[in-house]
């Protein structure tokens, strides 16, 4: 029993050390993010990410295709053009696919946002060049400053 208790106590101490390490890591992540927000880096990189993703021809083509195939756009009455807000709201609600078996409805907004999210992810995670590299370096520098 004593050996078992010693093993159990050791495991608890290991768990406590791991929990402390995870907590400290999360706190560091929060401080890094706060530092990036405070010095304007976060907003600048976010703005550039959106600009670069929006400029990608592949993404522009996906959006153009979605709009060209849109039932909402096809139903627009030239005599009574909707306001921009009305059109955007209708496009957001338009369903482009329904899978009755799985009870899944896919909206036009979801397909466009998925393409945009993929492009943003690709830009952010390329640590070799471009914005992904700048993001990596900014986080590294901020982490060094706040440690």
CSV table of C-alpha atoms in Angstrom, one decimal:
chain,number,residue,atom,x,y,z
A,1,UNK,CA,0.0,0.0,0.0
A,2,UNK,CA,2.8,2.4,0.8
A,3,UNK,CA,4.4,1.9,-2.6
A,4,UNK,CA,1.0,2.4,-4.3
A,5,UNK,CA,0.4,5.6,-2.3
A,6,UNK,CA,3.8,6.9,-3.3
A,7,UNK,CA,3.1,6.2,-7.0
A,8,UNK,CA,-0.3,7.9,-6.7
A,9,UNK,CA,1.2,10.9,-4.9
A,10,UNK,CA,3.9,11.2,-7.5
A,11,UNK,CA,1.3,11.0,-10.3
A,12,UNK,CA,-0.7,13.8,-8.6
A,13,UNK,CA,2.4,16.0,-8.4
A,14,UNK,CA,3.1,15.3,-12.1
A,15,UNK,CA,-0.5,16.3,-12.9
A,16,UNK,CA,-0.2,19.5,-10.8
A,17,UNK,CA,3.1,20.4,-12.5
A,18,UNK,CA,1.5,19.8,-15.9
A,19,UNK,CA,-1.5,21.9,-15.0
A,20,UNK,CA,0.7,24.7,-13.8
A,21,UNK,CA,2.7,24.6,-17.0
A,22,UNK,CA,-0.4,24.7,-19.2
A,23,UNK,CA,-1.8,27.7,-17.1
A,24,UNK,CA,1.5,29.6,-17.5
A,25,UNK,CA,1.5,28.9,-21.2
A,26,UNK,CA,-2.0,30.3,-21.6
A,27,UNK,CA,-1.1,33.3,-19.5
A,28,UNK,CA,1.9,33.9,-21.8
A,29,UNK,CA,-0.3,33.6,-24.9
A,30,UNK,CA,-2.7,36.2,-23.5
A,31,UNK,CA,0.1,38.6,-22.7
A,32,UNK,CA,1.6,38.1,-26.3
A,33,UNK,CA,-1.8,38.8,-27.8
A,34,UNK,CA,-2.3,41.9,-25.6
A,35,UNK,CA,1.1,43.2,-26.6
A,36,UNK,CA,0.3,42.7,-30.3
A,37,UNK,CA,-3.0,44.5,-29.9
A,38,UNK,CA,-1.5,47.4,-27.9
A,39,UNK,CA,1.3,48.2,-30.4
A,40,UNK,CA,-1.1,48.0,-33.4
A,41,UNK,CA,0.5,44.9,-34.9
A,42,UNK,CA,-2.6,42.8,-34.6
A,43,UNK,CA,-4.8,45.3,-36.5
A,44,UNK,CA,-2.2,46.0,-39.1
A,45,UNK,CA,-1.7,42.3,-39.9
A,46,UNK,CA,-5.4,41.6,-39.8
A,47,UNK,CA,-6.1,44.4,-42.3
A,48,UNK,CA,-3.3,43.2,-44.6
A,49,UNK,CA,-4.6,39.6,-44.4
A,50,UNK,CA,-8.0,40.7,-45.5
A,51,UNK,CA,-6.6,42.8,-48.3
A,52,UNK,CA,-4.3,40.1,-49.6
A,53,UNK,CA,-7.0,37.4,-49.4
A,54,UNK,CA,-9.5,39.6,-51.2
A,55,UNK,CA,-7.0,40.3,-54.0
A,56,UNK,CA,-6.5,36.6,-54.7
A,57,UNK,CA,-8.0,35.7,-58.1
A,58,UNK,CA,-9.0,32.2,-56.9
A,59,UNK,CA,-11.1,33.7,-54.1
A,60,UNK,CA,-12.6,36.4,-56.4
A,61,UNK,CA,-13.5,33.7,-58.8
A,62,UNK,CA,-15.2,31.6,-56.1
A,63,UNK,CA,-17.3,34.7,-55.0
A,64,UNK,CA,-18.1,35.6,-58.6
A,65,UNK,CA,-19.2,32.1,-59.3
A,66,UNK,CA,-21.4,32.0,-56.2
A,67,UNK,CA,-23.1,35.2,-57.2
A,68,UNK,CA,-23.5,34.1,-60.8
A,69,UNK,CA,-25.3,31.0,-59.7
A,70,UNK,CA,-27.4,32.8,-57.1
A,71,UNK,CA,-31.1,32.5,-57.3
A,72,UNK,CA,-31.4,35.7,-55.3
A,73,UNK,CA,-29.4,37.6,-57.8
A,74,UNK,CA,-31.4,36.0,-60.7
A,75,UNK,CA,-34.7,37.2,-59.1
A,76,UNK,CA,-33.7,40.8,-58.9
A,77,UNK,CA,-36.4,43.0,-60.5
A,78,UNK,CA,-34.6,45.7,-62.5
A,79,UNK,CA,-37.6,48.0,-61.9
A,80,UNK,CA,-37.2,47.7,-58.1
A,81,UNK,CA,-33.6,47.2,-57.2
A,82,UNK,CA,-33.2,46.2,-53.6
A,83,UNK,CA,-31.0,48.2,-51.2
A,84,UNK,CA,-27.5,46.9,-50.6
A,85,UNK,CA,-28.6,45.8,-47.1
A,86,UNK,CA,-31.6,43.9,-48.5
A,87,UNK,CA,-29.5,42.2,-51.1
A,88,UNK,CA,-26.8,41.2,-48.7
A,89,UNK,CA,-29.4,39.9,-46.2
A,90,UNK,CA,-31.1,37.8,-48.9
A,91,UNK,CA,-27.8,36.4,-50.1
A,92,UNK,CA,-26.8,35.4,-46.6
A,93,UNK,CA,-30.0,33.4,-46.2
A,94,UNK,CA,-30.0,31.8,-49.6
A,95,UNK,CA,-29.6,28.0,-49.5
A,96,UNK,CA,-27.4,26.6,-52.2
A,97,UNK,CA,-27.6,22.9,-51.2
A,98,UNK,CA,-29.7,20.7,-49.0
A,99,UNK,CA,-28.8,17.2,-48.0
A,100,UNK,CA,-32.2,15.7,-46.8
A,101,UNK,CA,-30.5,12.5,-45.5
A,102,UNK,CA,-28.2,14.3,-43.1
A,103,UNK,CA,-30.6,17.3,-42.6
A,104,UNK,CA,-27.9,19.7,-43.6
A,105,UNK,CA,-28.6,23.0,-45.3
A,106,UNK,CA,-25.8,24.9,-46.8
A,107,UNK,CA,-26.1,28.6,-47.3
A,108,UNK,CA,-24.4,30.8,-49.9
A,109,UNK,CA,-22.8,32.8,-47.1
A,110,UNK,CA,-21.2,29.6,-45.7
A,111,UNK,CA,-19.7,28.6,-49.0
A,112,UNK,CA,-18.2,32.1,-49.6
A,113,UNK,CA,-16.9,32.3,-46.0
A,114,UNK,CA,-15.4,28.8,-46.2
A,115,UNK,CA,-13.4,29.9,-49.3
A,116,UNK,CA,-12.3,33.1,-47.6
A,117,UNK,CA,-11.4,31.3,-44.3
A,118,UNK,CA,-9.3,28.8,-46.3
A,119,UNK,CA,-7.4,31.6,-48.1
A,120,UNK,CA,-6.8,33.4,-44.8
A,121,UNK,CA,-5.5,30.2,-43.1
A,122,UNK,CA,-3.2,29.6,-46.0
A,123,UNK,CA,-1.8,33.1,-45.8
A,124,UNK,CA,-1.4,33.0,-42.0
A,125,UNK,CA,0.3,29.6,-41.8
A,126,UNK,CA,2.9,30.0,-44.5
A,127,UNK,CA,5.9,30.7,-42.2
A,128,UNK,CA,8.4,30.7,-45.1
A,129,UNK,CA,7.3,34.0,-46.7
A,130,UNK,CA,4.8,36.8,-46.9
A,131,UNK,CA,2.3,37.6,-44.2
A,132,UNK,CA,2.6,34.2,-42.5
A,133,UNK,CA,6.3,34.9,-42.0
A,134,UNK,CA,5.6,38.4,-40.7
A,135,UNK,CA,3.0,37.0,-38.3
A,136,UNK,CA,5.5,34.4,-37.0
A,137,UNK,CA,8.2,37.1,-36.5
A,138,UNK,CA,5.8,39.5,-34.8
A,139,UNK,CA,4.6,36.8,-32.4
A,140,UNK,CA,8.1,35.7,-31.7
A,141,UNK,CA,9.2,39.3,-31.0
A,142,UNK,CA,6.2,40.0,-28.7
A,143,UNK,CA,6.8,36.7,-26.9
A,144,UNK,CA,10.4,37.7,-26.3
A,145,UNK,CA,9.3,41.1,-25.0
A,146,UNK,CA,6.7,39.9,-22.5
A,147,UNK,CA,8.5,36.8,-21.1
